[in-house]
PDB file of C-alpha atoms and ligand atoms in Angstrom:
ATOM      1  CA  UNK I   1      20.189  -0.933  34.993  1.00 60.00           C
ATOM      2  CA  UNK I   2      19.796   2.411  34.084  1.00 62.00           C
ATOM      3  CA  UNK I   3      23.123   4.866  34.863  1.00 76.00           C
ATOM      4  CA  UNK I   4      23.009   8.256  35.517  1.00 83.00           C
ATOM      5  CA  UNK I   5      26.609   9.301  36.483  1.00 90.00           C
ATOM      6  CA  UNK I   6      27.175  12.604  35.755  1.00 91.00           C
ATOM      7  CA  UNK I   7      23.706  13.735  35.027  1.00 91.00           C
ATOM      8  CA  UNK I   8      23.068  17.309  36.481  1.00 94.00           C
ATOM      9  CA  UNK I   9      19.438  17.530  35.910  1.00 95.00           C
ATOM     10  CA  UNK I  10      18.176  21.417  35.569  1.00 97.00           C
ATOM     11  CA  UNK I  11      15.462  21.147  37.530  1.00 98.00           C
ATOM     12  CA  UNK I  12      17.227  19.821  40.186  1.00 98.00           C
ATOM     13  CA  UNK I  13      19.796  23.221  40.118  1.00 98.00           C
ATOM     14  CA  UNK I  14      16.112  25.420  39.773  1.00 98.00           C
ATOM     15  CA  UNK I  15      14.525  23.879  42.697  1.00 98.00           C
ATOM     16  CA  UNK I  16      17.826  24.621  44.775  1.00 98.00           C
ATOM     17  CA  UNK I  17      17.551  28.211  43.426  1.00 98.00           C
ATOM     18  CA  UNK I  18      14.047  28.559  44.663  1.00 98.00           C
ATOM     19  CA  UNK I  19      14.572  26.593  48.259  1.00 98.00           C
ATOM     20  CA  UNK I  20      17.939  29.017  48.539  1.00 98.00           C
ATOM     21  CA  UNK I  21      15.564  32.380  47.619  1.00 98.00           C
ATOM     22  CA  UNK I  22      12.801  31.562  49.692  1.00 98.00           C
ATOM     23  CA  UNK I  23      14.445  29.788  52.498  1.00 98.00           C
ATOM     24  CA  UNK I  24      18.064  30.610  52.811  1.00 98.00           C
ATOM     25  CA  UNK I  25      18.494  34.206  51.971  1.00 97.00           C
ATOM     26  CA  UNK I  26      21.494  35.592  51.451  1.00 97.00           C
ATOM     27  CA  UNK I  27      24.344  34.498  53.616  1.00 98.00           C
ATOM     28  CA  UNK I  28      27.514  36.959  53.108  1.00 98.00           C
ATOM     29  CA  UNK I  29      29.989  35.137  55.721  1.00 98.00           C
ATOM     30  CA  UNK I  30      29.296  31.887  53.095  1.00 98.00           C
ATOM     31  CA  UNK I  31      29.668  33.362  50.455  1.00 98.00           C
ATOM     32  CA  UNK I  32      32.710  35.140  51.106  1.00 98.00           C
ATOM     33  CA  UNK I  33      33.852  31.524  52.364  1.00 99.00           C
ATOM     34  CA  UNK I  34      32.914  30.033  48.786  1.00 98.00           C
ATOM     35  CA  UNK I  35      35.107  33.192  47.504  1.00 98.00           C
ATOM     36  CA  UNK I  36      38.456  32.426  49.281  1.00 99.00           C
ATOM     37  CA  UNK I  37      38.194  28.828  48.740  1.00 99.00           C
ATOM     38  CA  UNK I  38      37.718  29.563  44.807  1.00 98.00           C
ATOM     39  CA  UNK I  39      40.534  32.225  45.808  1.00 98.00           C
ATOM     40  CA  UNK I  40      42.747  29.380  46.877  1.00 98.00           C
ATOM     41  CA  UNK I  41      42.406  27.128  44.160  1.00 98.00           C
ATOM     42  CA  UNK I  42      40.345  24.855  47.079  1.00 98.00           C
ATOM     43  CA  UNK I  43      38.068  22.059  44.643  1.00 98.00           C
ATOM     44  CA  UNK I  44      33.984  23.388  45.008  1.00 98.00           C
ATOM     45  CA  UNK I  45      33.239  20.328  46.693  1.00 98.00           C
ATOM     46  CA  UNK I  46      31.467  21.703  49.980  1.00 98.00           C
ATOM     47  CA  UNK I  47      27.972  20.470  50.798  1.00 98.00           C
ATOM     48  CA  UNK I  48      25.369  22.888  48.835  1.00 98.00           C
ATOM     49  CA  UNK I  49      23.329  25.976  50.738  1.00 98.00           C
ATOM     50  CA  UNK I  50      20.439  23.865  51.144  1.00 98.00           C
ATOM     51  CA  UNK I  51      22.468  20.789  52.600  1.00 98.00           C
ATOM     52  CA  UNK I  52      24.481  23.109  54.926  1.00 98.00           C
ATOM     53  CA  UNK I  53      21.124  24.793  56.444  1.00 98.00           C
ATOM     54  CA  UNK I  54      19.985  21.332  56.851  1.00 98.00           C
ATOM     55  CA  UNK I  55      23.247  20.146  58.744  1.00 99.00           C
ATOM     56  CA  UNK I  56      23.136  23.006  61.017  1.00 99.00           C
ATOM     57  CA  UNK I  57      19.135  22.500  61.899  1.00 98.00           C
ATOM     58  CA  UNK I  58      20.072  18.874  62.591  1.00 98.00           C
ATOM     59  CA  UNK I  59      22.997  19.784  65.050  1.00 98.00           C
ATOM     60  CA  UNK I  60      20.714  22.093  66.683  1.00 98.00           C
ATOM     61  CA  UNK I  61      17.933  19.420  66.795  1.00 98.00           C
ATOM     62  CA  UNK I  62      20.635  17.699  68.795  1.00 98.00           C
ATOM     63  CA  UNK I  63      20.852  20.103  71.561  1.00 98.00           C
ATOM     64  CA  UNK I  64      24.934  20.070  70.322  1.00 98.00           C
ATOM     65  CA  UNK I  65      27.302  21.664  72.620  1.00 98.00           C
ATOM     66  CA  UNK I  66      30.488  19.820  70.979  1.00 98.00           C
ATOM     67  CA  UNK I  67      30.880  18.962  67.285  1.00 99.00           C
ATOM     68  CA  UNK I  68      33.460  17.153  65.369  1.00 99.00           C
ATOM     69  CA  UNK I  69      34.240  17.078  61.855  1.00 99.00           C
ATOM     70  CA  UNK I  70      36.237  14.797  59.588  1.00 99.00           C
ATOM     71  CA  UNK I  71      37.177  16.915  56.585  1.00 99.00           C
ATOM     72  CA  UNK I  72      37.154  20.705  56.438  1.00 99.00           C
ATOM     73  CA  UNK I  73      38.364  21.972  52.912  1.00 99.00           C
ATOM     74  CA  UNK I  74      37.226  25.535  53.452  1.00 99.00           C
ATOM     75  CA  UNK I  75      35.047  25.588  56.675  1.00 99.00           C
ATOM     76  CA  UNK I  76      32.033  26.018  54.483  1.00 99.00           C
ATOM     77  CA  UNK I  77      29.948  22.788  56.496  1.00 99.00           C
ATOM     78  CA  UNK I  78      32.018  24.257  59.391  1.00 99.00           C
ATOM     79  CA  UNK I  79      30.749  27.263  59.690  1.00 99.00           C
ATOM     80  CA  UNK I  80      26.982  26.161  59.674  1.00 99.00           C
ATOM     81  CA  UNK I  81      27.423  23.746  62.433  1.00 99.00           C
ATOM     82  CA  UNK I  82      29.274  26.713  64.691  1.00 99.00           C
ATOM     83  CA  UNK I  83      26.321  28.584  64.040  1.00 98.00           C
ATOM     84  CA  UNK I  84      24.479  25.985  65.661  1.00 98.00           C
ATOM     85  CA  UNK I  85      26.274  26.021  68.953  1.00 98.00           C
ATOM     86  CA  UNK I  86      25.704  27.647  72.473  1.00 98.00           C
ATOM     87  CA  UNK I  87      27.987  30.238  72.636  1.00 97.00           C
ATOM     88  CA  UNK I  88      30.458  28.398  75.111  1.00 97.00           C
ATOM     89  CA  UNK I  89      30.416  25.567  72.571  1.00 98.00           C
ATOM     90  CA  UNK I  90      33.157  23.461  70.946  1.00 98.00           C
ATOM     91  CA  UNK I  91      34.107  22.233  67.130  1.00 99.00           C
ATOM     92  CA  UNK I  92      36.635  20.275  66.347  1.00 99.00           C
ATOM     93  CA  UNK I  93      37.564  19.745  62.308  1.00 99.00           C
ATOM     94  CA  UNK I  94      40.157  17.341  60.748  1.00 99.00           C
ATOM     95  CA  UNK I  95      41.569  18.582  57.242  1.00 99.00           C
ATOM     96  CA  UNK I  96      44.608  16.262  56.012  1.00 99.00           C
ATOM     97  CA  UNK I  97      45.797  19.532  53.722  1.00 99.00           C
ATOM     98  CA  UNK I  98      47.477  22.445  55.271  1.00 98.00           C
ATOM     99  CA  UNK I  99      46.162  24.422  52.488  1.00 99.00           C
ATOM    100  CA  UNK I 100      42.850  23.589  52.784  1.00 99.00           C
ATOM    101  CA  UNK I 101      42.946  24.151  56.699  1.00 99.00           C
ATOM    102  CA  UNK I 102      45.019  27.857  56.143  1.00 98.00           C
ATOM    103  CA  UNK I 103      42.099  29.415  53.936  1.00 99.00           C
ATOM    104  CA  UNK I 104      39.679  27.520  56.509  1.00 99.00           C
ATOM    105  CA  UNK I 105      40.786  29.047  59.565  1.00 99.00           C
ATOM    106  CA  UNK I 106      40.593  32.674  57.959  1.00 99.00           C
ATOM    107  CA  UNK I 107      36.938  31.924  56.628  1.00 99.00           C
ATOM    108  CA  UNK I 108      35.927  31.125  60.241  1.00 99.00           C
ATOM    109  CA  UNK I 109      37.840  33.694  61.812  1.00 98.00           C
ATOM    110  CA  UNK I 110      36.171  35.814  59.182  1.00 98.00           C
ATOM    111  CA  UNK I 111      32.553  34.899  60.076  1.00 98.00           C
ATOM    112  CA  UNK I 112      33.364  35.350  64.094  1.00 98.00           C
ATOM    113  CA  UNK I 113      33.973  31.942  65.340  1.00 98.00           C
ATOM    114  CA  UNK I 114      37.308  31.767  65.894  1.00 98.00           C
ATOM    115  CA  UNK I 115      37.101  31.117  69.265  1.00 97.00           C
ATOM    116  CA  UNK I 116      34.587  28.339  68.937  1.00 98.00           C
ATOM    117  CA  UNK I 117      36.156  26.445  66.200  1.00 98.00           C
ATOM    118  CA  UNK I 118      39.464  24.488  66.183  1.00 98.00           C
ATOM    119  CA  UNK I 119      40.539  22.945  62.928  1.00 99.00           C
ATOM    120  CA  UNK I 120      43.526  20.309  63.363  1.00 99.00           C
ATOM    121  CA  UNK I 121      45.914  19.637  60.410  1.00 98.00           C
ATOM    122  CA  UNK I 122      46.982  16.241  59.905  1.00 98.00           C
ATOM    123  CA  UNK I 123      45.231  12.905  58.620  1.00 98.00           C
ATOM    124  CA  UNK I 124      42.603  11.694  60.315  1.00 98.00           C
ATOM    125  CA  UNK I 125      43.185   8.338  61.095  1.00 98.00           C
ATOM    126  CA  UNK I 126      46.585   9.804  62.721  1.00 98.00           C
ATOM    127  CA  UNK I 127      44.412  12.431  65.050  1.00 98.00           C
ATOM    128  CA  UNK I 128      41.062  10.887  65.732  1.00 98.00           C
ATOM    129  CA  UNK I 129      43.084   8.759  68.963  1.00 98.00           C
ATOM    130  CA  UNK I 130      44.388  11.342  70.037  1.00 98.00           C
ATOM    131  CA  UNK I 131      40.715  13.427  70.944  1.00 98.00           C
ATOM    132  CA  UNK I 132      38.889  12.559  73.452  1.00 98.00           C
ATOM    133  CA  UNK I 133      34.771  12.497  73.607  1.00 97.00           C
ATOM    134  CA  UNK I 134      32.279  12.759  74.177  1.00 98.00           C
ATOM    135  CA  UNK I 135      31.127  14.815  71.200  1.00 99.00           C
ATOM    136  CA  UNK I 136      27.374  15.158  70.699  1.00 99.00           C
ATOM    137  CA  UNK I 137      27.469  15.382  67.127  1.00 99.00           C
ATOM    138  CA  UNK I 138      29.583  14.202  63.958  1.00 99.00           C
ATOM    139  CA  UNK I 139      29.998  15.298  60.776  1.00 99.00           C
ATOM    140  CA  UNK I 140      32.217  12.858  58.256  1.00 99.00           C
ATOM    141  CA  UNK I 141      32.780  14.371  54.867  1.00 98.00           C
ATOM    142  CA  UNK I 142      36.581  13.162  53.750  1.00 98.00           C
ATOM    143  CA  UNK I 143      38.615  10.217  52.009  1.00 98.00           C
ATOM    144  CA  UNK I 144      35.643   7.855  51.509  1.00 98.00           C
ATOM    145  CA  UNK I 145      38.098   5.036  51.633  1.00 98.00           C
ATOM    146  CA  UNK I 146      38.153   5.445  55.648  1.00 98.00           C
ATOM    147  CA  UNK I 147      34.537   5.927  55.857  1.00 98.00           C
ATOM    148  CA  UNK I 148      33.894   2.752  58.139  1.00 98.00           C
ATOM    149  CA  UNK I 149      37.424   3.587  60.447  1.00 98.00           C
ATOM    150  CA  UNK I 150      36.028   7.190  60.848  1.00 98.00           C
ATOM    151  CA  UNK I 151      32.271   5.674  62.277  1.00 98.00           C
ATOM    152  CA  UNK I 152      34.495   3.532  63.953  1.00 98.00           C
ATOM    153  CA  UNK I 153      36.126   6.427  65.849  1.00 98.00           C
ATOM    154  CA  UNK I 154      32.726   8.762  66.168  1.00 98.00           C
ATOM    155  CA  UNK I 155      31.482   5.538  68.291  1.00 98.00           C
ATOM    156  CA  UNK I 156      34.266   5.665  70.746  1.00 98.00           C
ATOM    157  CA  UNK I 157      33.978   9.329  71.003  1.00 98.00           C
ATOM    158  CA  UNK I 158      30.359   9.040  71.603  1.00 98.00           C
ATOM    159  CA  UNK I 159      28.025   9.033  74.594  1.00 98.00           C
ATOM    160  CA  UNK I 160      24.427   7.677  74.510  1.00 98.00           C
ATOM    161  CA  UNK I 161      22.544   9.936  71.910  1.00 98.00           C
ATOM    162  CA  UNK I 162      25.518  11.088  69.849  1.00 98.00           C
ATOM    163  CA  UNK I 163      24.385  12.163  66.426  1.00 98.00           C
ATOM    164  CA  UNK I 164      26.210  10.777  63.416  1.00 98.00           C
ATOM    165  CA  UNK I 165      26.338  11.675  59.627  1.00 98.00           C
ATOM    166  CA  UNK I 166      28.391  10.866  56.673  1.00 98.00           C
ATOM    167  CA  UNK I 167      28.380  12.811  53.286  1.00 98.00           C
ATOM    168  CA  UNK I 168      28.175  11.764  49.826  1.00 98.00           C
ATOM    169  CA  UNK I 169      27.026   7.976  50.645  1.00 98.00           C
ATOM    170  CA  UNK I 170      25.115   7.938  47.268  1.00 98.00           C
ATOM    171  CA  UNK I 171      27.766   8.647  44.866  1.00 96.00           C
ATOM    172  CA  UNK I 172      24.817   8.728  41.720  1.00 97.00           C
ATOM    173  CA  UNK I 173      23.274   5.377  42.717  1.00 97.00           C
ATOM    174  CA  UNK I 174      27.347   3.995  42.770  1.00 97.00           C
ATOM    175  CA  UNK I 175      26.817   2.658  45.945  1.00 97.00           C
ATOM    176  CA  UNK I 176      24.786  -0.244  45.145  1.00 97.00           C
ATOM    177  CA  UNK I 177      27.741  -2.115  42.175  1.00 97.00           C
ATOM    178  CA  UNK I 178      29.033  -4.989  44.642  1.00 97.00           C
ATOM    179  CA  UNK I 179      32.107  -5.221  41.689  1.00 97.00           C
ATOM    180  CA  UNK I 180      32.981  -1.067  41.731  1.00 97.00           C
ATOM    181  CA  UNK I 181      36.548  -0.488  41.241  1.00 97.00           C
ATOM    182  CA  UNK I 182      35.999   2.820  42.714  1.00 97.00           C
ATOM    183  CA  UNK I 183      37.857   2.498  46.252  1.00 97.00           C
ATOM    184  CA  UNK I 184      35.373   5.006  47.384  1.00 97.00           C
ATOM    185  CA  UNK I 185      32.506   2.993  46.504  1.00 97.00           C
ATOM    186  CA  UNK I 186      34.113   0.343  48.391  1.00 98.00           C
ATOM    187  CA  UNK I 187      34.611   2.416  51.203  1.00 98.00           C
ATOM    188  CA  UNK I 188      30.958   3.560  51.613  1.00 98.00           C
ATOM    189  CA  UNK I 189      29.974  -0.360  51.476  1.00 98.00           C
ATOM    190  CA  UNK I 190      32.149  -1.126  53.972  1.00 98.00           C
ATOM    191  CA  UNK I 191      30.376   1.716  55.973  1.00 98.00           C
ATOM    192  CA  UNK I 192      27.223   0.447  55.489  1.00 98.00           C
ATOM    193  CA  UNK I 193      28.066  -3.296  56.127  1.00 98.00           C
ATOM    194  CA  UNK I 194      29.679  -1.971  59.563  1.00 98.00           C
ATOM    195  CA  UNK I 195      26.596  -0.142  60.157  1.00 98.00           C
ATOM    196  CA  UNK I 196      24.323  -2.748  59.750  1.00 97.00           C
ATOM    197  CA  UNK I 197      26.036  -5.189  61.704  1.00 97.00           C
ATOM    198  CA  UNK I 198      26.323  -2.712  64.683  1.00 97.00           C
ATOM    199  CA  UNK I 199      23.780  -3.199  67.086  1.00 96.00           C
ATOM    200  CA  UNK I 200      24.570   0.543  69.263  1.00 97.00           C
ATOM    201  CA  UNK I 201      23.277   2.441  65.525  1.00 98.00           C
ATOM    202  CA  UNK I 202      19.994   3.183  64.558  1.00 98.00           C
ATOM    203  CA  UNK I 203      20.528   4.323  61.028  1.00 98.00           C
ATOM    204  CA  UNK I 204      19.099   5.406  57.725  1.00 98.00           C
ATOM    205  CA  UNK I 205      20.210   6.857  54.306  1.00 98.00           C
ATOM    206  CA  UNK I 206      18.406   9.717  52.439  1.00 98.00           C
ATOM    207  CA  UNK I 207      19.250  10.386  49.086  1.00 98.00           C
ATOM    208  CA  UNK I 208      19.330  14.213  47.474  1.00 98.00           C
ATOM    209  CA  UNK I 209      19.577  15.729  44.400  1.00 98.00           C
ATOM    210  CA  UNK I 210      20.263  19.767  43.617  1.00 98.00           C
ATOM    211  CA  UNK I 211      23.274  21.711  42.457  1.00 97.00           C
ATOM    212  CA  UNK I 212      25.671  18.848  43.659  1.00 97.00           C
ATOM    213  CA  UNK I 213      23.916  16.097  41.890  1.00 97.00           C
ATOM    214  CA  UNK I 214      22.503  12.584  43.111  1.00 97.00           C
ATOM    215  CA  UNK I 215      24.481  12.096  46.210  1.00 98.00           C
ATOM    216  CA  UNK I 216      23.017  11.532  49.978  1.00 98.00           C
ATOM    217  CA  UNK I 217      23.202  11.332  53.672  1.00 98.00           C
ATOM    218  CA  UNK I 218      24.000   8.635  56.130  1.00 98.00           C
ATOM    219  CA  UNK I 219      22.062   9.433  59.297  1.00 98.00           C
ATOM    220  CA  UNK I 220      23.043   7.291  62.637  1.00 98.00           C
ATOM    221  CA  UNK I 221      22.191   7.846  66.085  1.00 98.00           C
ATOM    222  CA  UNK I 222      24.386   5.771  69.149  1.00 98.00           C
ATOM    223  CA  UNK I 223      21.831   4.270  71.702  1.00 94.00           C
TER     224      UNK I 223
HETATM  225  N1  SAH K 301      33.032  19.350  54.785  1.00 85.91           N
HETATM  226  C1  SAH K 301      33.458  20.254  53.714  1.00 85.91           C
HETATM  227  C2  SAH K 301      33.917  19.507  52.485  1.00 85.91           C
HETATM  228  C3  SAH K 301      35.028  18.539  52.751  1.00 85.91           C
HETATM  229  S1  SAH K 301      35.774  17.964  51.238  1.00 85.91           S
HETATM  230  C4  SAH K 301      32.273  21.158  53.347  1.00 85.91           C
HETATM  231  O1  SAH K 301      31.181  20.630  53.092  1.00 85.91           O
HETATM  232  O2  SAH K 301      32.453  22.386  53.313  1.00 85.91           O
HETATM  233  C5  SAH K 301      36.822  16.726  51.883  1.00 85.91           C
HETATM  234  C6  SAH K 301      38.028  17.248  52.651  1.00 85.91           C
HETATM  235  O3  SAH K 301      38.600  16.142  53.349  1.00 85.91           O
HETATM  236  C7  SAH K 301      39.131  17.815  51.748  1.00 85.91           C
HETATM  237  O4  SAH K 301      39.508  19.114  52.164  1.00 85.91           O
HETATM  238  C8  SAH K 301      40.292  16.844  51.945  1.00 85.91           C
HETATM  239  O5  SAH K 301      41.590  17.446  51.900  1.00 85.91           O
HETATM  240  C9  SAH K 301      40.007  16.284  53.328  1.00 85.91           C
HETATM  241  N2  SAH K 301      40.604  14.964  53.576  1.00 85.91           N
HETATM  242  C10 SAH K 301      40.844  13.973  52.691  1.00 85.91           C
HETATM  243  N3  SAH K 301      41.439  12.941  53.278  1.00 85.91           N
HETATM  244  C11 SAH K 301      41.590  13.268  54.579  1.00 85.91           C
HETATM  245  C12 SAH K 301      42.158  12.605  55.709  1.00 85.91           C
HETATM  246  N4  SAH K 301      42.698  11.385  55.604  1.00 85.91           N
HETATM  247  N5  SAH K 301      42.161  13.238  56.907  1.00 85.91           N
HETATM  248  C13 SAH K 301      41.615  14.484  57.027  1.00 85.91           C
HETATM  249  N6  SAH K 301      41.069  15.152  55.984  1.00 85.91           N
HETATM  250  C14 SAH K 301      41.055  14.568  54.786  1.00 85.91           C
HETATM  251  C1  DHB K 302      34.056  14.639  46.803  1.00 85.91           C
HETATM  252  C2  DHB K 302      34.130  14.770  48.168  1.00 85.91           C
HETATM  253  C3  DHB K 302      33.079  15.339  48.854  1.00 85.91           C
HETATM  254  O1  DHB K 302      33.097  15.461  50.195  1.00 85.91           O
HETATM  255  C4  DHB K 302      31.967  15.801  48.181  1.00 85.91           C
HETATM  256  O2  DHB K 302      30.959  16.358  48.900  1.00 85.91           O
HETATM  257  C5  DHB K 302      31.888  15.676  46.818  1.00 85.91           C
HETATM  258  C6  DHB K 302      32.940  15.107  46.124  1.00 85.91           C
HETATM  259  C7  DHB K 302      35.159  14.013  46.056  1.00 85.91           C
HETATM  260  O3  DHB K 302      36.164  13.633  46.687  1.00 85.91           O
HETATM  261  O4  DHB K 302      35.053  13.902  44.851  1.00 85.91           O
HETATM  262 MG1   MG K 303      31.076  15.844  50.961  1.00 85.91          MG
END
């Protein structure tokens, strides 16, 4: 088996230059977001330019009107699913860390969605029972360990339709070791095996490379 952890491939970081000039432009309410959170000491673990564009043409494929996330940081994913909302539209975010949540609530105050957007502080697994659906579309991007618990939750808050997706599934190919030790590994295979046995998802994976490495996308749909 070949391993690649770690590898950060230029090419992969050029192509994401080019897709960001051509496609993406410049974006001052992100990158004022990826300012405070660098600001704050907040880790530069938010989904890249090219990922985020892609998450908020896939909640406005949806038709979205209400969108919850599981794990803010910084609002950076956030902030590109508000933008993909009707303007009396609804987002919900979970972020364990009051830290994380404080800078996150000024970046989306910041880039005028405020009133759109409410981000919850607390652990997940504590606050998920306490919302109730249906949401239209999910975005799950925090411990990995929960990964299957959080799909669990997205289900119940789901009507017919409901759009799911789960970050960093990939994990540089780690996701296919049976014997990790790497309780997020675990976590992820756990999601899958859940997934698979579920008869309400349709799902796939796609895998990506670019500025944050080999990583991927879980991509389920509740019939
Ligand atoms: N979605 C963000 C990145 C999230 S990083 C973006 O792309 O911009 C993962 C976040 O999940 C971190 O801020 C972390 O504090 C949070 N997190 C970790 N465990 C959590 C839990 N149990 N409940 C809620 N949030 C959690
Ligand atoms: C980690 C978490 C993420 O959500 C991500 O996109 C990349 C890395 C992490 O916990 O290491
Ligand atoms: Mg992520």
């Amino acid at each position: 088996m070949v391993e690649r952890v770690g590898v950060q491939d230029p090419a992969w970081t050029a192509v994401d230059s080019y897709i960001g000039e051509r496609l993406l432009g410049d974006d001052p309410a992100l990158a004022a977001t990826l300012a405070a959170n660098a600001a704050g000491g907040l880790p530069d673990i938010d989904v890249s330019p090219a990922q985020g564009r892609m998450l908020r043409l896939l909640a406005r494929m949806s038709g979205a009107r209400r969108i919850l996330e599981v794990g803010t940081l910084g609002g950076y994913s956030t902030i590109e699913l508000a933008r993909a909302l009707p303007a009396d539209g609804e987002l919900v975010t979970l972020e364990i860390d009051p830290h994380h949540a404080d800078v996150a609530r000024a970046n989306i105050a910041a880039a005028g969605f405020a009133d759109r957007v409410t981000v919850i502080t607390g652990s997940a697994l504590d606050v998920l029972p306490t919302l109730e659906g249906p949401f239209d579309f999910v975005f799950i991007d925090a411990d990995k360990q929960s990964n299957a618990a959080y799909v669990d939750h997205a289900i119940r808050l789901s009507r017919p339709g409901t759009t799911i997706i789960v970050d960093n599934v990939i994990r540089e190919g780690q996701l296919i070791h049976a014997d990790s030790p790497d309780g997020r590994v675990q976590g992820t295979r756990k999601l899958f095996d859940a997934i698979s046995a579920n008869p309400r998802l349709t799902a796939t994976a796609v895998q990506t490379v670019g500025v944050k490495k080999w990583d991927g996308f879980l991509l389920a749909i509740v019939d």
